Structures are given as C-alpha cells and as structure tokens.
Amino acid sequence: MNPQANLIFIISLLLGTTITISSNHWIMAWTGLEINTLAILPLISKSHHPRAIEAATKYFLTQSAASALVLFSSMTNAWHTGQWDITQLTHPTSSLILTSAIAMKLGLVPFHFWFPEVLQGSPLTTGLLLSTIMKLPPIALLYMTSHSLNPTLLTTLAILSTALGGWMGLNQTQIRKVLAFSSISHLGWMAIIIVYNPKLTLLNFYLYAMMTATIFLTLNTIKVLKLSTLMTAWTKIPSLNAMLLLTLLSLAGLPPLTGFLPKWLIIQELTKQDMAPAATLISLLSLLSLFFYLRLAYCTTITLPPHTTNHM
C-alpha cells in the first residue's frame, strides 16, 4: 500500500477514536465510530487476498449494523427524554439496544462470530489495531453510560464471553484465532465490572492492550502465524522469544505478573458487591483461557530443529 494512503488511514483512525471519546453528543460519537470503520477497511483488505476481502466485508456489515443500532438507541432516548447527551441515557429500551450494539462492536458473545474470522483474514499489524485501538471507542461509550446499563444483562454476556472465549481457543492452531478468542475472554472480564467500577474496566483494557501489542509486534517481528512455526521460532531471536513467553503468562493472569492485577481487583470488587457466585464462576471459566495460553507458552519453549516443522 502507498505510504501516504497508509498514513491517511492511520490518522483517520486516531481522529475517529478521539472524536468518539471526547464527544458529549450521540451524533458526534456515531460519526467517530463511522470514521473508524471506514479507515480500517482498506487496512484489512490491503493484501487483496480473497480471505482478506471476505474479512473486510464481514467487518463492514457487522460494524454498520452495530452503528445503526447505536443511532437507533440514541434517537429512541432523545424521543422519550429530549436529551442527546451521552450521559443522559435513561430510557430502559435505549439502554438495552445500546448494550447490544456495543456488544456487537466489541465482539462479545453472542455477537462474537465475526471477530475470529476478521482477525484471521487480516495482517498482524491490522490485527493489532483491531484488538486494541478499535475497542477503545465502544468501551468509552460503555464507560460514559455505565450508570444506566443493565447489570444482569452485562453479567450474562460477560460470563458467556469468558466461557466461550476460553473454550473455543483451546482447539485452534492459528495464532491469530487464539488471540481473537483471548480478546473475547478478556472483554468478558471488562464487561462484568463496568457497572460497579468503570475505572477497573479501563485499567483492565489498558493492561490488556499493552500486553496484546507486545504479542502482536513480537509475532510480526519473527514472522509467526501458526503454532507449528512458533515451535521453531526460538532459533531466530531467543531473547524476543523469552519476552513472548513472559507476556503470554502475564496475559493468562498468572501471579506475580501484571495480568494478574486487574483480575484480582475485579474479583475483589465483585465480592464487595455481593456477587461472590459470579466472581467464582468467571474465575473458574478463566482457567480455560489459561490452558491455551500455557499451550502457546509451551510452544515458545520447545527446542525442535527447524527442519522438523514439515513432519508435524
């Protein structure tokens, strides 16, 4: 892709994200989301491979439907309350529609089907953008409307996302799909606490984005897309491989690494809110994602000669 065009799309992504995060009016927030969607599409499909075109089409259709739902939710709220302010989302139906729209944009269960396919069809650098910066505007909208969201609905979506993200990630051999299901599982942790302590959701997202960026950039450097090639990656840059191992263990939430902190704080906050059963359930379900992180980490430590890859 032309470097000038690439620069324009990256600037548009940053602009769309900034508009959504800093806006108070629903129309401005919707505009930022649309700019984001239109800017990422050429980055997904730039390889012109049929899988990339399919991924871009799926992404466009899903995000367009979600944006239409955001607009419909805000119009319904304005019809009943006369308010276009994002923080004044008080109508129950509007709140329900908005939660569904944001869940679709983020890839929460049961609106998760598009995300693994889109990530699998995208280059690693675009996958990094999809997993981090593209999640920020929807999470910012959830943060601004957290006081009026339905806790039962969000808890249900969160527990289902953590369960399915961990379960589906276990039998994947493509690393991008594993990272997609990892993202779904982590979004479950963010969704369950957004109503009770929104700042914890932001802390979780920042740490998740930092660790995911490390993994994507490392994989991009050593040019690894499958588990079979990850097994021989130690021969390229051993020090980078060691850092990848630690980052994967941190993303799994193993103490005393960074990824354990937000999970511990979330469990603590849920217990304070008399939600000990939900805290116990989501902790047990996160063990599923722990297994596939350990499998990835194990693959980074296997010391097979490069020529044995073809026989696996």
PDB file of C-alpha atoms in Angstrom:
ATOM      1  CA  MET A   1       0.000   0.000   0.000  1.00  0.00           C
ATOM      2  CA  ASN A   2       1.085   3.557  -0.760  1.00  0.00           C
ATOM      3  CA  PRO A   3       2.763   5.028   2.396  1.00  0.00           C
ATOM      4  CA  GLN A   4       0.806   8.293   2.032  1.00  0.00           C
ATOM      5  CA  ALA A   5      -2.503   6.399   1.882  1.00  0.00           C
ATOM      6  CA  ASN A   6      -1.426   4.284   4.862  1.00  0.00           C
ATOM      7  CA  LEU A   7      -0.666   7.456   6.828  1.00  0.00           C
ATOM      8  CA  ILE A   8      -4.074   8.946   5.973  1.00  0.00           C
ATOM      9  CA  PHE A   9      -5.870   5.811   7.196  1.00  0.00           C
ATOM     10  CA  ILE A  10      -3.877   5.738  10.468  1.00  0.00           C
ATOM     11  CA  ILE A  11      -4.586   9.446  11.090  1.00  0.00           C
ATOM     12  CA  SER A  12      -8.285   8.827  10.347  1.00  0.00           C
ATOM     13  CA  LEU A  13      -8.297   6.001  12.887  1.00  0.00           C
ATOM     14  CA  LEU A  14      -6.828   8.275  15.548  1.00  0.00           C
ATOM     15  CA  LEU A  15      -9.250  11.060  14.578  1.00  0.00           C
ATOM     16  CA  GLY A  16     -12.318   8.801  14.754  1.00  0.00           C
ATOM     17  CA  THR A  17     -11.236   7.408  18.128  1.00  0.00           C
ATOM     18  CA  THR A  18     -10.592  10.916  19.506  1.00  0.00           C
ATOM     19  CA  ILE A  19     -13.959  12.233  18.262  1.00  0.00           C
ATOM     20  CA  THR A  20     -15.888   9.376  19.906  1.00  0.00           C
ATOM     21  CA  ILE A  21     -14.020   9.549  23.211  1.00  0.00           C
ATOM     22  CA  SER A  22     -14.262  13.336  23.553  1.00  0.00           C
ATOM     23  CA  SER A  23     -17.861  13.827  22.368  1.00  0.00           C
ATOM     24  CA  ASN A  24     -20.919  14.506  24.534  1.00  0.00           C
ATOM     25  CA  HIS A  25     -23.460  14.296  21.698  1.00  0.00           C
ATOM     26  CA  TRP A  26     -24.622  10.961  20.299  1.00  0.00           C
ATOM     27  CA  ILE A  27     -24.323  12.093  16.660  1.00  0.00           C
ATOM     28  CA  MET A  28     -20.676  13.066  17.133  1.00  0.00           C
ATOM     29  CA  ALA A  29     -19.943   9.726  18.827  1.00  0.00           C
ATOM     30  CA  TRP A  30     -21.626   7.902  15.937  1.00  0.00           C
ATOM     31  CA  THR A  31     -19.596   9.959  13.432  1.00  0.00           C
ATOM     32  CA  GLY A  32     -16.353   8.932  15.148  1.00  0.00           C
ATOM     33  CA  LEU A  33     -17.363   5.265  15.027  1.00  0.00           C
ATOM     34  CA  GLU A  34     -18.120   5.527  11.295  1.00  0.00           C
ATOM     35  CA  ILE A  35     -14.775   7.222  10.559  1.00  0.00           C
ATOM     36  CA  ASN A  36     -13.047   4.391  12.425  1.00  0.00           C
ATOM     37  CA  THR A  37     -14.886   1.715  10.452  1.00  0.00           C
ATOM     38  CA  LEU A  38     -14.169   3.302   7.067  1.00  0.00           C
ATOM     39  CA  ALA A  39     -10.486   3.889   7.926  1.00  0.00           C
ATOM     40  CA  ILE A  40      -9.749   0.292   8.998  1.00  0.00           C
ATOM     41  CA  LEU A  41     -11.388  -1.382   5.969  1.00  0.00           C
ATOM     42  CA  PRO A  42      -8.538  -0.648   3.482  1.00  0.00           C
ATOM     43  CA  LEU A  43      -6.001  -1.815   6.089  1.00  0.00           C
ATOM     44  CA  ILE A  44      -7.815  -5.163   6.423  1.00  0.00           C
ATOM     45  CA  SER A  45      -8.135  -5.741   2.666  1.00  0.00           C
ATOM     46  CA  LYS A  46      -4.775  -4.314   1.517  1.00  0.00           C
ATOM     47  CA  SER A  47      -3.315  -7.745   0.660  1.00  0.00           C
ATOM     48  CA  HIS A  48      -6.122  -8.327  -1.938  1.00  0.00           C
ATOM     49  CA  HIS A  49      -6.268 -11.976  -0.869  1.00  0.00           C
ATOM     50  CA  PRO A  50      -9.803 -13.485  -1.030  1.00  0.00           C
ATOM     51  CA  ARG A  51      -9.686 -14.171   2.732  1.00  0.00           C
ATOM     52  CA  ALA A  52      -8.778 -10.521   3.378  1.00  0.00           C
ATOM     53  CA  ILE A  53     -11.631  -9.270   1.173  1.00  0.00           C
ATOM     54  CA  GLU A  54     -14.022 -11.627   2.982  1.00  0.00           C
ATOM     55  CA  ALA A  55     -12.777 -10.344   6.354  1.00  0.00           C
ATOM     56  CA  ALA A  56     -13.268  -6.714   5.287  1.00  0.00           C
ATOM     57  CA  THR A  57     -16.811  -7.467   4.057  1.00  0.00           C
ATOM     58  CA  LYS A  58     -17.754  -9.228   7.311  1.00  0.00           C
ATOM     59  CA  TYR A  59     -16.299  -6.378   9.338  1.00  0.00           C
ATOM     60  CA  PHE A  60     -18.148  -3.734   7.326  1.00  0.00           C
ATOM     61  CA  LEU A  61     -21.538  -5.470   7.581  1.00  0.00           C
ATOM     62  CA  THR A  62     -21.229  -6.135  11.329  1.00  0.00           C
ATOM     63  CA  GLN A  63     -19.997  -2.663  12.230  1.00  0.00           C
ATOM     64  CA  SER A  64     -22.612  -0.994  10.027  1.00  0.00           C
ATOM     65  CA  ALA A  65     -25.394  -2.917  11.785  1.00  0.00           C
ATOM     66  CA  ALA A  66     -23.942  -2.026  15.192  1.00  0.00           C
ATOM     67  CA  SER A  67     -23.614   1.670  14.265  1.00  0.00           C
ATOM     68  CA  ALA A  68     -27.220   1.712  13.054  1.00  0.00           C
ATOM     69  CA  LEU A  69     -28.279   0.250  16.418  1.00  0.00           C
ATOM     70  CA  VAL A  70     -26.273   2.938  18.278  1.00  0.00           C
ATOM     71  CA  LEU A  71     -28.061   5.618  16.237  1.00  0.00           C
ATOM     72  CA  PHE A  72     -31.444   3.976  16.794  1.00  0.00           C
ATOM     73  CA  SER A  73     -30.793   3.733  20.544  1.00  0.00           C
ATOM     74  CA  SER A  74     -29.831   7.408  20.827  1.00  0.00           C
ATOM     75  CA  MET A  75     -32.844   8.513  18.737  1.00  0.00           C
ATOM     76  CA  THR A  76     -35.208   6.452  20.909  1.00  0.00           C
ATOM     77  CA  ASN A  77     -33.724   8.006  24.036  1.00  0.00           C
ATOM     78  CA  ALA A  78     -33.991  11.516  22.542  1.00  0.00           C
ATOM     79  CA  TRP A  79     -37.619  10.830  21.557  1.00  0.00           C
ATOM     80  CA  HIS A  80     -38.583   9.894  25.112  1.00  0.00           C
ATOM     81  CA  THR A  81     -36.354  12.254  27.155  1.00  0.00           C
ATOM     82  CA  GLY A  82     -35.471  15.124  24.798  1.00  0.00           C
ATOM     83  CA  GLN A  83     -31.751  14.573  25.566  1.00  0.00           C
ATOM     84  CA  TRP A  84     -28.944  13.917  23.075  1.00  0.00           C
ATOM     85  CA  ASP A  85     -26.285  13.917  25.818  1.00  0.00           C
ATOM     86  CA  ILE A  86     -24.451  10.575  26.056  1.00  0.00           C
ATOM     87  CA  THR A  87     -24.503  10.585  29.864  1.00  0.00           C
ATOM     88  CA  GLN A  88     -28.300  11.098  29.918  1.00  0.00           C
ATOM     89  CA  LEU A  89     -29.216   7.671  28.553  1.00  0.00           C
ATOM     90  CA  THR A  90     -32.099   6.932  30.921  1.00  0.00           C
ATOM     91  CA  HIS A  91     -34.712   5.075  28.855  1.00  0.00           C
ATOM     92  CA  PRO A  92     -34.570   1.283  29.547  1.00  0.00           C
ATOM     93  CA  THR A  93     -35.212   0.225  25.933  1.00  0.00           C
ATOM     94  CA  SER A  94     -32.500   2.567  24.640  1.00  0.00           C
ATOM     95  CA  SER A  95     -30.078   1.188  27.225  1.00  0.00           C
ATOM     96  CA  LEU A  96     -30.842  -2.388  26.144  1.00  0.00           C
ATOM     97  CA  ILE A  97     -30.370  -1.590  22.434  1.00  0.00           C
ATOM     98  CA  LEU A  98     -27.123   0.273  23.151  1.00  0.00           C
ATOM     99  CA  THR A  99     -25.730  -2.655  25.163  1.00  0.00           C
ATOM    100  CA  SER A 100     -26.470  -4.999  22.240  1.00  0.00           C
ATOM    101  CA  ALA A 101     -24.870  -2.572  19.759  1.00  0.00           C
ATOM    102  CA  ILE A 102     -21.683  -2.152  21.818  1.00  0.00           C
ATOM    103  CA  ALA A 103     -21.516  -5.928  22.362  1.00  0.00           C
ATOM    104  CA  MET A 104     -21.671  -6.344  18.582  1.00  0.00           C
ATOM    105  CA  LYS A 105     -18.933  -3.751  18.054  1.00  0.00           C
ATOM    106  CA  LEU A 106     -16.661  -5.327  20.668  1.00  0.00           C
ATOM    107  CA  GLY A 107     -17.350  -8.958  19.744  1.00  0.00           C
ATOM    108  CA  LEU A 108     -18.973 -10.091  22.988  1.00  0.00           C
ATOM    109  CA  VAL A 109     -20.907 -13.380  22.971  1.00  0.00           C
ATOM    110  CA  PRO A 110     -23.398 -13.923  21.277  1.00  0.00           C
ATOM    111  CA  PHE A 111     -22.232 -11.300  18.723  1.00  0.00           C
ATOM    112  CA  HIS A 112     -18.691 -12.690  18.519  1.00  0.00           C
ATOM    113  CA  PHE A 113     -18.813 -14.721  15.283  1.00  0.00           C
ATOM    114  CA  TRP A 114     -17.246 -12.050  13.078  1.00  0.00           C
ATOM    115  CA  PHE A 115     -14.167 -11.307  15.195  1.00  0.00           C
ATOM    116  CA  PRO A 116     -12.048 -14.514  14.842  1.00  0.00           C
ATOM    117  CA  GLU A 117     -12.718 -14.625  11.078  1.00  0.00           C
ATOM    118  CA  VAL A 118     -11.830 -10.957  10.577  1.00  0.00           C
ATOM    119  CA  LEU A 119      -8.657 -11.258  12.656  1.00  0.00           C
ATOM    120  CA  GLN A 120      -7.631 -14.407  10.772  1.00  0.00           C
ATOM    121  CA  GLY A 121      -8.018 -12.601   7.417  1.00  0.00           C
ATOM    122  CA  SER A 122      -6.051  -9.510   8.485  1.00  0.00           C
ATOM    123  CA  PRO A 123      -2.288  -8.889   8.633  1.00  0.00           C
ATOM    124  CA  LEU A 124      -0.727  -8.929  12.109  1.00  0.00           C
ATOM    125  CA  THR A 125      -0.345  -5.135  12.262  1.00  0.00           C
ATOM    126  CA  THR A 126      -4.014  -4.625  11.340  1.00  0.00           C
ATOM    127  CA  GLY A 127      -4.941  -7.345  13.834  1.00  0.00           C
ATOM    128  CA  LEU A 128      -3.153  -5.310  16.487  1.00  0.00           C
ATOM    129  CA  LEU A 129      -5.292  -2.269  15.620  1.00  0.00           C
ATOM    130  CA  LEU A 130      -8.489  -4.360  15.639  1.00  0.00           C
ATOM    131  CA  SER A 131      -7.680  -5.827  19.055  1.00  0.00           C
ATOM    132  CA  THR A 132      -6.642  -2.579  20.768  1.00  0.00           C
ATOM    133  CA  ILE A 133      -7.456   0.866  19.361  1.00  0.00           C
ATOM    134  CA  MET A 134     -10.706  -0.252  17.671  1.00  0.00           C
ATOM    135  CA  LYS A 135     -12.013  -1.484  21.038  1.00  0.00           C
ATOM    136  CA  LEU A 136     -11.412   1.852  22.762  1.00  0.00           C
ATOM    137  CA  PRO A 137     -14.373   3.931  21.398  1.00  0.00           C
ATOM    138  CA  PRO A 138     -17.046   1.309  22.254  1.00  0.00           C
ATOM    139  CA  ILE A 139     -15.548   0.837  25.731  1.00  0.00           C
ATOM    140  CA  ALA A 140     -15.519   4.630  26.178  1.00  0.00           C
ATOM    141  CA  LEU A 141     -19.256   4.710  25.317  1.00  0.00           C
ATOM    142  CA  LEU A 142     -19.903   1.936  27.862  1.00  0.00           C
ATOM    143  CA  TYR A 143     -17.875   3.922  30.417  1.00  0.00           C
ATOM    144  CA  MET A 144     -19.927   7.098  29.855  1.00  0.00           C
ATOM    145  CA  THR A 145     -23.277   5.255  30.076  1.00  0.00           C
ATOM    146  CA  SER A 146     -22.284   2.745  32.788  1.00  0.00           C
ATOM    147  CA  HIS A 147     -24.663   4.216  35.403  1.00  0.00           C
ATOM    148  CA  SER A 148     -27.730   3.357  33.290  1.00  0.00           C
ATOM    149  CA  LEU A 149     -26.770  -0.072  31.914  1.00  0.00           C
ATOM    150  CA  ASN A 150     -28.481  -3.323  32.903  1.00  0.00           C
ATOM    151  CA  PRO A 151     -26.183  -5.237  35.324  1.00  0.00           C
ATOM    152  CA  THR A 152     -27.899  -8.610  34.791  1.00  0.00           C
ATOM    153  CA  LEU A 153     -27.542  -8.436  31.005  1.00  0.00           C
ATOM    154  CA  LEU A 154     -23.884  -7.394  31.180  1.00  0.00           C
ATOM    155  CA  THR A 155     -23.056 -10.109  33.733  1.00  0.00           C
ATOM    156  CA  THR A 156     -24.685 -12.735  31.492  1.00  0.00           C
ATOM    157  CA  LEU A 157     -22.799 -11.511  28.399  1.00  0.00           C
ATOM    158  CA  ALA A 158     -19.543 -11.389  30.386  1.00  0.00           C
ATOM    159  CA  ILE A 159     -19.789 -14.931  31.757  1.00  0.00           C
ATOM    160  CA  LEU A 160     -20.762 -16.332  28.336  1.00  0.00           C
ATOM    161  CA  SER A 161     -17.859 -14.472  26.688  1.00  0.00           C
ATOM    162  CA  THR A 162     -15.332 -15.746  29.222  1.00  0.00           C
ATOM    163  CA  ALA A 163     -16.635 -19.316  28.839  1.00  0.00           C
ATOM    164  CA  LEU A 164     -16.784 -19.372  25.046  1.00  0.00           C
ATOM    165  CA  GLY A 165     -13.549 -17.409  24.575  1.00  0.00           C
ATOM    166  CA  GLY A 166     -11.655 -19.933  26.683  1.00  0.00           C
ATOM    167  CA  TRP A 167     -13.392 -22.994  25.274  1.00  0.00           C
ATOM    168  CA  MET A 168     -13.044 -22.104  21.573  1.00  0.00           C
ATOM    169  CA  GLY A 169      -9.427 -21.040  21.948  1.00  0.00           C
ATOM    170  CA  LEU A 170      -8.371 -24.499  23.110  1.00  0.00           C
ATOM    171  CA  ASN A 171      -8.566 -26.251  19.717  1.00  0.00           C
ATOM    172  CA  GLN A 172      -7.098 -23.517  17.484  1.00  0.00           C
ATOM    173  CA  THR A 173      -3.816 -23.880  15.600  1.00  0.00           C
ATOM    174  CA  GLN A 174      -3.810 -20.399  14.051  1.00  0.00           C
ATOM    175  CA  ILE A 175      -2.295 -17.898  16.484  1.00  0.00           C
ATOM    176  CA  ARG A 176      -4.478 -15.010  15.280  1.00  0.00           C
ATOM    177  CA  LYS A 177      -7.623 -17.010  16.101  1.00  0.00           C
ATOM    178  CA  VAL A 178      -6.229 -17.860  19.532  1.00  0.00           C
ATOM    179  CA  LEU A 179      -5.637 -14.147  20.147  1.00  0.00           C
ATOM    180  CA  ALA A 180      -9.166 -13.364  18.921  1.00  0.00           C
ATOM    181  CA  PHE A 181     -10.724 -15.745  21.445  1.00  0.00           C
ATOM    182  CA  SER A 182      -8.340 -14.361  24.055  1.00  0.00           C
ATOM    183  CA  SER A 183      -9.757 -10.904  23.326  1.00  0.00           C
ATOM    184  CA  ILE A 184     -13.342 -12.190  23.708  1.00  0.00           C
ATOM    185  CA  SER A 185     -12.440 -13.759  27.059  1.00  0.00           C
ATOM    186  CA  HIS A 186     -10.807 -10.560  28.357  1.00  0.00           C
ATOM    187  CA  LEU A 187     -13.768  -8.460  27.204  1.00  0.00           C
ATOM    188  CA  GLY A 188     -15.904 -10.641  29.471  1.00  0.00           C
ATOM    189  CA  TRP A 189     -13.828  -9.509  32.465  1.00  0.00           C
ATOM    190  CA  MET A 190     -14.219  -5.868  31.394  1.00  0.00           C
ATOM    191  CA  ALA A 191     -17.989  -6.145  30.847  1.00  0.00           C
ATOM    192  CA  ILE A 192     -18.780  -7.743  34.198  1.00  0.00           C
ATOM    193  CA  ILE A 193     -17.297  -4.873  36.241  1.00  0.00           C
ATOM    194  CA  ILE A 194     -18.263  -1.846  34.075  1.00  0.00           C
ATOM    195  CA  VAL A 195     -21.466  -1.126  36.055  1.00  0.00           C
ATOM    196  CA  TYR A 196     -19.878  -1.419  39.514  1.00  0.00           C
ATOM    197  CA  ASN A 197     -16.431   0.134  38.966  1.00  0.00           C
ATOM    198  CA  PRO A 198     -15.875   1.594  35.461  1.00  0.00           C
ATOM    199  CA  LYS A 199     -12.294   2.635  36.241  1.00  0.00           C
ATOM    200  CA  LEU A 200     -11.368  -1.015  36.727  1.00  0.00           C
ATOM    201  CA  THR A 201     -12.624  -1.708  33.202  1.00  0.00           C
ATOM    202  CA  LEU A 202     -10.309   0.986  31.830  1.00  0.00           C
ATOM    203  CA  LEU A 203      -7.361  -0.354  33.852  1.00  0.00           C
ATOM    204  CA  ASN A 204      -8.044  -3.855  32.530  1.00  0.00           C
ATOM    205  CA  PHE A 205      -8.282  -2.557  28.962  1.00  0.00           C
ATOM    206  CA  TYR A 206      -5.036  -0.547  29.170  1.00  0.00           C
ATOM    207  CA  LEU A 207      -3.069  -3.502  30.522  1.00  0.00           C
ATOM    208  CA  TYR A 208      -4.676  -5.885  28.006  1.00  0.00           C
ATOM    209  CA  ALA A 209      -3.855  -3.502  25.124  1.00  0.00           C
ATOM    210  CA  MET A 210      -0.247  -3.182  26.260  1.00  0.00           C
ATOM    211  CA  MET A 211       0.287  -6.959  26.525  1.00  0.00           C
ATOM    212  CA  THR A 212      -1.569  -7.708  23.274  1.00  0.00           C
ATOM    213  CA  ALA A 213       0.508  -5.089  21.437  1.00  0.00           C
ATOM    214  CA  THR A 214       3.669  -6.782  22.729  1.00  0.00           C
ATOM    215  CA  ILE A 215       2.500 -10.192  21.446  1.00  0.00           C
ATOM    216  CA  PHE A 216       1.390  -8.936  18.013  1.00  0.00           C
ATOM    217  CA  LEU A 217       4.587  -6.932  17.451  1.00  0.00           C
ATOM    218  CA  THR A 218       6.755  -9.869  18.559  1.00  0.00           C
ATOM    219  CA  LEU A 219       4.922 -12.270  16.236  1.00  0.00           C
ATOM    220  CA  ASN A 220       5.236  -9.735  13.408  1.00  0.00           C
ATOM    221  CA  THR A 221       8.994  -9.466  14.014  1.00  0.00           C
ATOM    222  CA  ILE A 222       9.625 -13.234  13.978  1.00  0.00           C
ATOM    223  CA  LYS A 223       7.014 -13.761  11.208  1.00  0.00           C
ATOM    224  CA  VAL A 224       4.976 -16.445  13.002  1.00  0.00           C
ATOM    225  CA  LEU A 225       1.300 -17.177  12.239  1.00  0.00           C
ATOM    226  CA  LYS A 226       0.832 -20.834  13.282  1.00  0.00           C
ATOM    227  CA  LEU A 227       1.673 -22.939  16.319  1.00  0.00           C
ATOM    228  CA  SER A 228       3.844 -25.251  14.211  1.00  0.00           C
ATOM    229  CA  THR A 229       6.107 -22.364  13.181  1.00  0.00           C
ATOM    230  CA  LEU A 230       6.123 -20.936  16.721  1.00  0.00           C
ATOM    231  CA  MET A 231       7.836 -24.145  17.853  1.00  0.00           C
ATOM    232  CA  THR A 232      10.975 -23.278  15.857  1.00  0.00           C
ATOM    233  CA  ALA A 233      10.916 -19.508  16.454  1.00  0.00           C
ATOM    234  CA  TRP A 234      13.469 -19.805  19.285  1.00  0.00           C
ATOM    235  CA  THR A 235      16.215 -20.099  16.657  1.00  0.00           C
ATOM    236  CA  LYS A 236      15.561 -16.585  15.320  1.00  0.00           C
ATOM    237  CA  ILE A 237      15.691 -14.247  18.339  1.00  0.00           C
ATOM    238  CA  PRO A 238      15.927 -16.148  21.641  1.00  0.00           C
ATOM    239  CA  SER A 239      15.614 -13.009  23.800  1.00  0.00           C
ATOM    240  CA  LEU A 240      12.433 -11.944  21.995  1.00  0.00           C
ATOM    241  CA  ASN A 241      11.055 -15.436  22.456  1.00  0.00           C
ATOM    242  CA  ALA A 242      11.666 -15.221  26.211  1.00  0.00           C
ATOM    243  CA  MET A 243       9.768 -11.919  26.313  1.00  0.00           C
ATOM    244  CA  LEU A 244       6.893 -13.509  24.357  1.00  0.00           C
ATOM    245  CA  LEU A 245       6.757 -16.338  26.925  1.00  0.00           C
ATOM    246  CA  LEU A 246       6.508 -13.895  29.853  1.00  0.00           C
ATOM    247  CA  THR A 247       3.876 -11.778  28.075  1.00  0.00           C
ATOM    248  CA  LEU A 248       1.713 -14.831  27.357  1.00  0.00           C
ATOM    249  CA  LEU A 249       1.905 -15.901  31.002  1.00  0.00           C
ATOM    250  CA  SER A 250       1.013 -12.349  32.046  1.00  0.00           C
ATOM    251  CA  LEU A 251      -1.970 -12.283  29.677  1.00  0.00           C
ATOM    252  CA  ALA A 252      -3.067 -15.589  31.231  1.00  0.00           C
ATOM    253  CA  GLY A 253      -3.242 -13.802  34.599  1.00  0.00           C
ATOM    254  CA  LEU A 254      -0.570 -15.757  36.461  1.00  0.00           C
ATOM    255  CA  PRO A 255       0.770 -14.079  39.612  1.00  0.00           C
ATOM    256  CA  PRO A 256       3.046 -12.191  40.159  1.00  0.00           C
ATOM    257  CA  LEU A 257       2.870 -10.891  36.568  1.00  0.00           C
ATOM    258  CA  THR A 258       0.994  -7.734  35.526  1.00  0.00           C
ATOM    259  CA  GLY A 259      -2.049  -9.518  34.061  1.00  0.00           C
ATOM    260  CA  PHE A 260      -2.967 -10.889  37.494  1.00  0.00           C
ATOM    261  CA  LEU A 261      -3.588  -7.392  38.946  1.00  0.00           C
ATOM    262  CA  PRO A 262      -6.847  -6.442  37.118  1.00  0.00           C
ATOM    263  CA  LYS A 263      -8.359  -9.915  37.628  1.00  0.00           C
ATOM    264  CA  TRP A 264      -7.609  -9.801  41.343  1.00  0.00           C
ATOM    265  CA  LEU A 265      -9.110  -6.310  41.664  1.00  0.00           C
ATOM    266  CA  ILE A 266     -12.224  -7.319  39.688  1.00  0.00           C
ATOM    267  CA  ILE A 267     -12.792 -10.402  41.858  1.00  0.00           C
ATOM    268  CA  GLN A 268     -12.338  -8.229  44.949  1.00  0.00           C
ATOM    269  CA  GLU A 269     -14.876  -5.651  43.692  1.00  0.00           C
ATOM    270  CA  LEU A 270     -17.427  -8.313  42.712  1.00  0.00           C
ATOM    271  CA  THR A 271     -17.178  -9.821  46.195  1.00  0.00           C
ATOM    272  CA  LYS A 272     -17.804  -6.390  47.733  1.00  0.00           C
ATOM    273  CA  GLN A 273     -20.937  -6.083  45.566  1.00  0.00           C
ATOM    274  CA  ASP A 274     -22.292  -9.399  46.955  1.00  0.00           C
ATOM    275  CA  MET A 275     -21.588 -11.147  43.657  1.00  0.00           C
ATOM    276  CA  ALA A 276     -19.363 -13.914  45.009  1.00  0.00           C
ATOM    277  CA  PRO A 277     -21.042 -16.621  42.827  1.00  0.00           C
ATOM    278  CA  ALA A 278     -20.380 -14.592  39.644  1.00  0.00           C
ATOM    279  CA  ALA A 279     -16.783 -13.939  40.771  1.00  0.00           C
ATOM    280  CA  THR A 280     -16.249 -17.654  41.425  1.00  0.00           C
ATOM    281  CA  LEU A 281     -17.780 -18.664  38.084  1.00  0.00           C
ATOM    282  CA  ILE A 282     -15.796 -16.208  35.970  1.00  0.00           C
ATOM    283  CA  SER A 283     -12.594 -17.175  37.816  1.00  0.00           C
ATOM    284  CA  LEU A 284     -13.164 -20.867  37.091  1.00  0.00           C
ATOM    285  CA  LEU A 285     -14.029 -20.164  33.446  1.00  0.00           C
ATOM    286  CA  SER A 286     -10.852 -18.123  33.015  1.00  0.00           C
ATOM    287  CA  LEU A 287      -8.926 -21.347  33.700  1.00  0.00           C
ATOM    288  CA  LEU A 288      -9.980 -22.434  30.185  1.00  0.00           C
ATOM    289  CA  SER A 289      -8.135 -19.487  28.633  1.00  0.00           C
ATOM    290  CA  LEU A 290      -5.225 -20.176  30.987  1.00  0.00           C
ATOM    291  CA  PHE A 291      -4.813 -23.583  29.308  1.00  0.00           C
ATOM    292  CA  PHE A 292      -4.462 -22.196  25.780  1.00  0.00           C
ATOM    293  CA  TYR A 293      -2.036 -19.506  26.972  1.00  0.00           C
ATOM    294  CA  LEU A 294       0.049 -22.223  28.610  1.00  0.00           C
ATOM    295  CA  ARG A 295      -0.067 -24.170  25.329  1.00  0.00           C
ATOM    296  CA  LEU A 296       1.225 -21.121  23.446  1.00  0.00           C
ATOM    297  CA  ALA A 297       3.869 -20.543  26.107  1.00  0.00           C
ATOM    298  CA  TYR A 298       4.898 -24.215  25.868  1.00  0.00           C
ATOM    299  CA  CYS A 299       5.297 -23.882  22.093  1.00  0.00           C
ATOM    300  CA  THR A 300       7.734 -20.997  22.606  1.00  0.00           C
ATOM    301  CA  THR A 301       9.949 -23.196  24.790  1.00  0.00           C
ATOM    302  CA  ILE A 302      10.099 -26.307  22.541  1.00  0.00           C
ATOM    303  CA  THR A 303      13.568 -26.614  21.035  1.00  0.00           C
ATOM    304  CA  LEU A 304      12.903 -28.533  17.827  1.00  0.00           C
ATOM    305  CA  PRO A 305      15.285 -28.110  14.872  1.00  0.00           C
ATOM    306  CA  PRO A 306      13.674 -26.031  12.077  1.00  0.00           C
ATOM    307  CA  HIS A 307      13.586 -28.925   9.569  1.00  0.00           C
ATOM    308  CA  THR A 308      11.227 -30.982  11.761  1.00  0.00           C
ATOM    309  CA  THR A 309       8.368 -28.493  11.241  1.00  0.00           C
ATOM    310  CA  ASN A 310       7.305 -30.179   7.994  1.00  0.00           C
ATOM    311  CA  HIS A 311       6.745 -33.519   9.752  1.00  0.00           C
ATOM    312  CA  MET A 312       4.357 -32.168  12.393  1.00  0.00           C
TER     313      MET A 312
END
